[in-house]
Coordinates of C-alpha atoms in Angstrom, one line a residue:
M246 CA -27.6 138.7 49.5
S247 CA -28.2 138.3 53.1
K248 CA -29.9 135.0 53.9
P249 CA -33.3 134.8 55.3
T250 CA -33.4 135.2 59.1
M251 CA -35.6 132.2 60.2
R252 CA -35.6 130.4 63.4
T253 CA -34.0 126.9 62.8
V254 CA -34.5 123.8 64.9
T255 CA -32.6 120.8 64.2
T256 CA -32.7 117.2 65.4
T257 CA -31.1 114.0 64.7
M258 CA -32.1 110.6 63.8
S259 CA -30.2 107.3 63.8
P260 CA -28.8 105.9 60.7
E261 CA -31.0 102.9 61.4
Y262 CA -33.9 105.0 60.3
E263 CA -35.3 107.4 57.7
I264 CA -38.0 110.3 57.5
R265 CA -40.7 110.5 55.4
H266 CA -42.9 113.5 55.0
I267 CA -46.8 112.7 55.6
Q268 CA -49.7 114.8 54.6
F269 CA -50.4 115.6 58.5
M270 CA -50.2 119.2 59.4
Y271 CA -52.8 120.7 62.1
Q272 CA -52.2 124.1 63.0
T273 CA -48.4 124.4 63.3
R274 CA -47.7 120.9 63.9
Q275 CA -46.2 118.8 61.2
L276 CA -45.8 115.0 61.4
F277 CA -43.1 112.9 59.7
A278 CA -43.3 109.1 59.5
I279 CA -40.0 107.0 60.8
K280 CA -39.1 103.7 58.7
K281 CA -36.4 101.4 58.8
Y282 CA -33.4 102.3 56.3
V283 CA -33.1 99.8 53.7
D284 CA -30.4 99.7 51.1
M285 CA -31.6 98.8 47.7
S286 CA -28.7 99.6 45.7
P287 CA -27.1 96.1 45.4
D288 CA -27.8 94.6 42.2
D289 CA -29.1 91.4 43.9
F290 CA -31.4 93.0 46.3
D291 CA -34.1 90.8 47.4
F292 CA -37.5 92.7 47.5
D293 CA -39.5 90.1 49.3
L294 CA -36.7 89.6 52.0
H295 CA -37.1 93.5 52.9
S296 CA -40.8 93.7 52.2
E297 CA -41.9 94.6 55.7
D298 CA -39.1 97.0 56.2
L299 CA -40.1 99.0 53.1
F300 CA -43.8 98.9 54.0
L301 CA -44.2 99.0 57.7
Y302 CA -43.7 102.2 59.9
K303 CA -41.6 102.4 63.1
G304 CA -43.2 105.2 64.5
I305 CA -43.6 109.2 64.0
L306 CA -41.6 112.3 64.5
S307 CA -43.6 115.7 65.1
C308 CA -42.5 119.2 65.1
D309 CA -44.3 122.4 66.2
A310 CA -43.2 125.6 64.2
R311 CA -44.6 127.6 67.0
T312 CA -42.9 126.3 70.1
G313 CA -39.8 124.5 68.2
E314 CA -40.9 121.3 70.3
V315 CA -39.7 118.1 68.5
S316 CA -40.9 114.7 69.9
T317 CA -40.4 111.3 68.6
Y318 CA -42.7 108.3 69.3
Y319 CA -41.8 104.7 68.4
F320 CA -45.1 102.4 67.8
P321 CA -45.4 99.5 70.5
Q322 CA -46.9 97.4 67.6
S323 CA -44.5 95.9 65.2
K324 CA -46.5 95.7 62.1
V325 CA -48.1 99.5 61.5
A326 CA -49.1 99.5 58.1
T327 CA -51.2 102.8 57.3
L328 CA -51.2 106.4 59.0
S329 CA -53.9 108.7 58.4
N330 CA -53.5 112.2 57.0
S331 CA -55.1 115.3 58.3
A332 CA -55.2 119.0 58.7
N333 CA -58.4 119.3 60.8
T334 CA -57.2 117.5 64.2
H335 CA -54.5 116.6 66.3
T336 CA -55.6 113.0 66.4
L337 CA -53.6 110.3 64.2
F338 CA -55.6 107.2 63.5
Y339 CA -53.1 104.2 62.3
L340 CA -53.6 100.4 61.2
A341 CA -51.5 97.5 62.6
Y342 CA -51.6 93.8 62.0
S343 CA -50.9 90.9 64.2
D344 CA -47.7 89.0 63.7
D345 CA -49.3 86.4 61.5
Y346 CA -51.4 89.1 59.5
N347 CA -54.9 87.4 60.8
R348 CA -56.1 90.3 62.6
L349 CA -56.4 93.9 61.8
Y350 CA -56.2 96.6 64.6
C351 CA -57.0 100.3 64.3
Y352 CA -55.4 102.7 67.1
K353 CA -55.8 106.4 67.4
R354 CA -53.1 108.8 68.9
D355 CA -54.0 112.0 70.6
L356 CA -50.7 114.2 69.4
E357 CA -51.4 116.7 72.2
A358 CA -52.1 114.5 75.3
E359 CA -49.6 111.7 73.8
V360 CA -52.0 109.0 74.6
D361 CA -52.9 105.9 72.5
Q362 CA -56.4 104.2 72.3
L363 CA -57.3 100.6 70.6
V364 CA -60.3 101.6 68.5
F365 CA -61.4 98.3 67.1
T366 CA -59.9 94.8 66.3
K367 CA -61.1 93.0 63.1
D368 CA -60.4 89.0 62.6
I369 CA -59.6 89.1 58.8
R370 CA -58.8 85.2 58.7
G371 CA -60.9 83.3 55.9
A372 CA -61.2 85.9 53.6
Y373 CA -57.8 85.7 51.9
E374 CA -54.3 84.4 52.9
P375 CA -52.9 87.1 54.8
S376 CA -49.4 88.3 54.5
I377 CA -47.5 91.8 54.1
N378 CA -48.6 91.7 50.2
R379 CA -52.0 90.9 50.9
I380 CA -53.2 93.4 53.2
W381 CA -56.0 96.1 53.0
S382 CA -54.8 98.7 50.0
V383 CA -55.9 101.8 51.5
H384 CA -56.6 104.8 49.1
H385 CA -57.4 107.4 51.6
F386 CA -57.3 107.4 55.4
Y387 CA -58.2 110.7 56.8
S388 CA -58.8 112.0 60.5
L389 CA -61.7 114.2 60.3
N390 CA -61.7 114.9 64.2
K391 CA -60.6 113.6 67.3
R392 CA -63.4 110.9 67.1
Y393 CA -64.1 110.0 63.7
A394 CA -61.6 109.0 60.6
L395 CA -62.7 108.2 56.9
I396 CA -61.3 105.4 55.3
S397 CA -61.4 103.7 51.7
Y398 CA -59.7 100.6 50.5
L399 CA -59.5 97.6 48.6
L400 CA -59.4 94.1 49.7
P401 CA -56.4 91.9 48.5
D402 CA -57.2 90.6 44.8
Q403 CA -59.7 93.3 44.5
E404 CA -58.8 95.6 41.4
R405 CA -61.5 98.3 41.7
G406 CA -64.7 99.5 43.6
F407 CA -63.4 101.0 46.9
H408 CA -65.0 100.1 50.0
Y409 CA -65.8 103.2 52.1
A410 CA -66.0 103.3 56.1
L411 CA -66.3 105.7 58.9
I412 CA -64.3 105.0 62.0
D413 CA -65.6 105.7 65.2
A414 CA -63.3 105.9 68.3
V415 CA -65.9 106.2 70.8
E416 CA -68.3 103.6 69.6
Q417 CA -64.8 101.6 68.8
N418 CA -66.3 100.5 65.3
I419 CA -65.9 100.8 61.7
T420 CA -69.3 101.3 59.6
P421 CA -69.1 100.7 55.9
F422 CA -71.3 103.1 53.9
V423 CA -72.0 103.4 49.8
P424 CA -70.8 106.5 48.6
G425 CA -72.9 108.8 46.5
D426 CA -71.7 109.4 42.9
T427 CA -70.0 112.8 44.0
I428 CA -67.5 111.1 46.0
R429 CA -67.1 107.5 44.5
N430 CA -63.8 108.7 42.8
I431 CA -62.1 110.7 45.5
E432 CA -58.7 112.0 44.4
S433 CA -57.7 114.2 47.4
I434 CA -58.9 115.1 50.6
M435 CA -57.5 118.5 52.1
G436 CA -58.5 120.3 55.4
F437 CA -58.7 124.0 56.4
N438 CA -60.0 126.3 59.3
C439 CA -62.4 129.2 58.4
N440 CA -63.6 131.3 61.1
G441 CA -63.3 128.6 63.6
I442 CA -65.0 126.0 61.6
E443 CA -63.3 122.8 60.2
Y444 CA -63.8 122.3 56.7
L445 CA -63.1 119.4 54.2
L446 CA -62.0 120.3 50.4
I447 CA -62.5 116.9 48.4
K448 CA -61.3 116.7 44.8
T449 CA -62.9 114.0 42.8
G450 CA -61.7 112.5 39.4
E451 CA -58.8 110.2 39.1
H452 CA -56.8 111.9 36.0
M453 CA -54.1 114.5 36.3
V454 CA -54.0 117.6 33.8
H455 CA -52.2 115.8 30.9
E456 CA -54.3 112.9 31.3
R457 CA -57.5 115.0 31.0
K458 CA -56.1 116.8 28.1
I459 CA -55.7 113.4 26.2
D460 CA -59.3 112.5 27.4
W461 CA -60.4 115.8 25.8
E462 CA -58.5 115.2 22.5
Y463 CA -60.1 111.4 22.4
N464 CA -63.6 112.4 23.6
R465 CA -63.5 110.6 26.8
P466 CA -65.0 113.2 29.3
E467 CA -64.2 112.3 33.1
V468 CA -65.9 114.0 35.8
E469 CA -63.8 116.3 38.0
Q470 CA -65.1 118.4 40.9
L471 CA -64.3 120.5 43.9
I472 CA -66.2 119.9 46.9
V473 CA -66.2 122.1 50.2
I474 CA -68.1 120.9 53.4
A475 CA -67.7 121.3 57.0
V476 CA -66.5 118.2 58.8
D477 CA -69.2 117.7 61.2
E478 CA -71.8 118.1 58.4
F479 CA -70.1 115.6 56.2
I480 CA -70.0 113.2 59.4
A481 CA -73.7 113.9 60.1
K482 CA -74.5 113.0 56.2
V483 CA -72.7 109.9 56.2
Q484 CA -74.3 108.7 59.2
A485 CA -77.5 109.5 57.8
N486 CA -76.7 107.6 54.7
D487 CA -77.0 110.8 52.7
T488 CA -73.6 111.0 50.8
D489 CA -75.1 112.8 47.9
L490 CA -72.8 116.2 48.2
S491 CA -73.9 118.0 44.8
D492 CA -75.1 120.9 46.7
H493 CA -71.5 121.3 47.9
I494 CA -69.8 121.3 44.7
I495 CA -67.9 124.5 44.3
F496 CA -66.6 123.8 40.9
S497 CA -67.2 121.2 38.2
S498 CA -64.4 120.8 35.3
Q499 CA -65.8 120.7 31.6
S500 CA -64.3 118.0 29.4
H501 CA -61.9 120.7 27.9
E502 CA -61.0 121.8 31.3
A503 CA -58.6 120.6 34.2
F504 CA -58.1 121.7 37.7
A505 CA -54.1 122.6 38.1
D506 CA -53.7 124.0 41.4
L507 CA -55.1 125.7 44.6
I508 CA -54.1 128.2 47.2
I509 CA -56.0 128.4 50.7
L510 CA -55.7 132.2 51.9
D511 CA -57.8 132.3 55.1
H512 CA -61.5 132.6 54.2
Q513 CA -60.7 132.1 50.2
L514 CA -59.8 129.6 48.0
V515 CA -58.2 130.5 44.7
I516 CA -58.3 127.4 42.2
L517 CA -56.2 127.5 39.0
V518 CA -58.0 125.8 36.1
E519 CA -56.2 125.0 32.5
R520 CA -58.6 125.3 29.4
F521 CA -57.2 123.1 26.4
D522 CA -59.5 124.5 23.7
T523 CA -58.5 128.2 24.2
A524 CA -54.9 127.4 25.5
D525 CA -55.5 129.7 28.7
S526 CA -56.0 129.8 32.1
L527 CA -59.1 130.6 34.8
V528 CA -58.7 131.5 38.2
M529 CA -61.7 131.3 40.5
I530 CA -61.7 133.0 43.8
Y531 CA -64.2 131.2 46.1
T532 CA -65.2 133.1 49.5
V533 CA -66.2 130.3 52.1
D534 CA -68.3 132.5 54.1
N535 CA -70.9 133.5 51.6
Q536 CA -70.0 131.0 48.8
N537 CA -69.2 134.0 46.4
K538 CA -67.3 133.1 43.1
E539 CA -65.4 135.2 41.1
Y540 CA -63.6 134.2 37.6
I541 CA -60.7 135.6 36.1
S542 CA -59.5 134.6 32.7
Y543 CA -55.4 134.8 31.6
P544 CA -54.4 134.5 28.0
H545 CA -51.5 132.0 29.0
V546 CA -51.5 128.4 30.3
Y547 CA -50.3 128.2 33.8
N548 CA -49.3 125.1 35.7
K549 CA -49.0 126.3 39.5
L550 CA -50.0 129.5 41.9
Y551 CA -47.7 131.3 44.4
H552 CA -48.5 134.2 46.5
L553 CA -46.5 136.7 48.3
N554 CA -47.2 140.2 49.7
H555 CA -50.9 140.0 48.3
I556 CA -49.5 139.4 45.0
F557 CA -50.5 136.3 43.0
Y558 CA -47.7 134.6 40.6
A559 CA -48.0 131.6 38.4
T560 CA -45.7 129.5 36.6
H561 CA -45.4 127.7 33.1
T562 CA -43.2 124.6 32.8
S563 CA -41.6 123.0 29.9
D564 CA -38.9 120.5 29.4
M565 CA -36.3 123.3 29.6
S566 CA -37.3 125.4 32.3
T567 CA -39.8 127.0 34.4
R568 CA -40.9 130.6 33.9
L569 CA -42.6 132.8 36.7
Y570 CA -44.9 135.3 35.8
K571 CA -46.8 137.9 37.6
L572 CA -50.6 137.0 37.3
S573 CA -52.2 140.3 37.1
T574 CA -50.0 141.7 34.1
G575 CA -48.5 138.5 32.6
E576 CA -45.1 140.0 33.0
Q577 CA -42.3 137.4 33.1
I578 CA -40.5 137.5 36.5
A579 CA -37.6 135.1 36.0
E580 CA -36.9 131.8 34.1
I581 CA -35.5 129.0 36.2
L582 CA -33.5 126.6 34.2
Q583 CA -33.6 122.6 34.5
P584 CA -33.1 120.7 36.9
Q585 CA -33.8 123.6 39.4
G586 CA -37.4 123.8 40.0
I587 CA -39.7 126.3 42.3
V588 CA -40.3 125.4 45.7
T589 CA -41.9 128.7 47.0
M590 CA -41.4 132.3 47.0
I591 CA -40.1 134.4 49.9
E592 CA -39.2 138.2 50.3
E593 CA -35.5 137.6 49.5
G594 CA -36.3 135.7 46.2
I595 CA -37.4 132.5 44.7
V596 CA -36.5 128.9 46.5
T597 CA -35.4 126.2 44.4
I598 CA -34.1 122.9 44.6
D599 CA -32.8 120.0 42.0
Q600 CA -36.2 118.3 41.2
R601 CA -34.6 115.4 39.2
L602 CA -36.0 112.0 40.4
G603 CA -33.2 110.5 42.7
S604 CA -31.1 113.6 42.9
E605 CA -28.8 113.6 45.8
D606 CA -28.5 117.5 46.0
R607 CA -31.3 117.9 48.6
Q608 CA -29.9 121.6 49.1
L609 CA -32.2 124.6 48.9
Y610 CA -31.3 127.7 46.7
I611 CA -32.5 131.2 46.6
Y612 CA -32.8 132.8 43.1
N613 CA -32.9 136.5 42.8
D614 CA -31.0 139.2 40.6
Q615 CA -27.8 138.0 41.7
G616 CA -28.2 134.4 40.8
Y617 CA -28.2 131.3 42.9
T618 CA -27.3 131.3 46.5
L619 CA -27.3 128.3 48.8
W620 CA -29.9 128.7 51.4
T621 CA -30.1 125.5 53.6
E622 CA -29.1 121.8 53.8
D623 CA -31.0 119.1 55.4
C624 CA -34.3 120.7 55.3
A625 CA -37.3 118.9 56.2
W626 CA -40.0 121.5 56.6
I627 CA -40.4 125.2 56.2
D628 CA -43.3 127.0 57.8
Y629 CA -43.3 130.5 56.1
K630 CA -45.9 132.1 58.3
Q631 CA -44.0 131.1 61.4
Q632 CA -40.7 132.0 59.9
F633 CA -39.5 128.4 60.8
I634 CA -37.0 126.0 59.6
F635 CA -36.7 122.2 60.6
K636 CA -34.1 120.2 59.8
I637 CA -33.2 116.4 60.2
K638 CA -29.3 115.5 60.4
Q639 CA -28.8 111.8 59.4
S640 CA -25.8 109.5 58.5
E641 CA -24.1 110.7 55.3
Q642 CA -25.1 107.2 53.8
H643 CA -28.6 108.0 53.4
S644 CA -31.6 110.7 53.8
S645 CA -35.1 110.6 52.6
L646 CA -37.2 113.4 53.4

């Protein structure tokens, strides 16, 4: 079997640092976080002694799949604790603290112009005794556009009831707001572009599929919803103190259902739902332009969706293996035995990786009729649309992608 012909760019990283993937990809640019490498293997490892190295960020690494350009930026601030996620803008927001943790600083960095700006400074003395272990516990931090970011967080010693705020880089302030019931329990935020308009896809509900199944068995219903709203409209509603997004809910799970997976395809969202009472699956195809919804039921429980050459596939995972099916017919295409798990599908076959927690085997394999073939090592990011592979070479002593 010939290996896929993808353009490959490789960069090297000092063994002093390790790289972490973060949920920040805008168009063809993917960000990675740079942290100090900490060897936690010794039996007498002192967590408190290394807490700053474990939690703080040293910089960011950026890779553009279209141009192959790789750039590294090390923060001039020594105590950067939180980085924003985004898929809607090339602007990164980040939070840093003073050396004594008495002051909080918010910055933004334009990834195209490579320029930083201080957005606001907040004196946090008096509220609590500051330290690396007593800082804002940020739940969500999302760059909405080059001007605004959304943040939700807990203060030290606060166990529940997230604070929500809108950060404005032009007015250089942070404005708290009270979230409506529809977004009080945000689980995740994704972004996408449809016909030149930037959208947010917000999922609410804190429980995963297996947790929702237990909730259903014990008659403990929890709200789980998917919300689609244009970024500009979301900002305008927050500024108007109108955070009721009921009109933008595209799917609301019943107590016997759970959202399992999602694929974003141009102007459509393909949503997979597991139904516990009938032990089967529902797929909803939502067209963003006209808000049309199409529902298709399938007589099997599926866990994840894949899409290749205009064909949908789905998997069912058990303790022994992951089985791949052609969604339209239910035909089994392949069975991937543990510990290998499916990463994605490409023309040449199924891309797999050893998915055991803590596994040192980070090689990607391709599985097809000829069995497993080693594809690539040291892979940090694959952009299938751009036919691009990004590799990060590090010391043999460690590698964290």
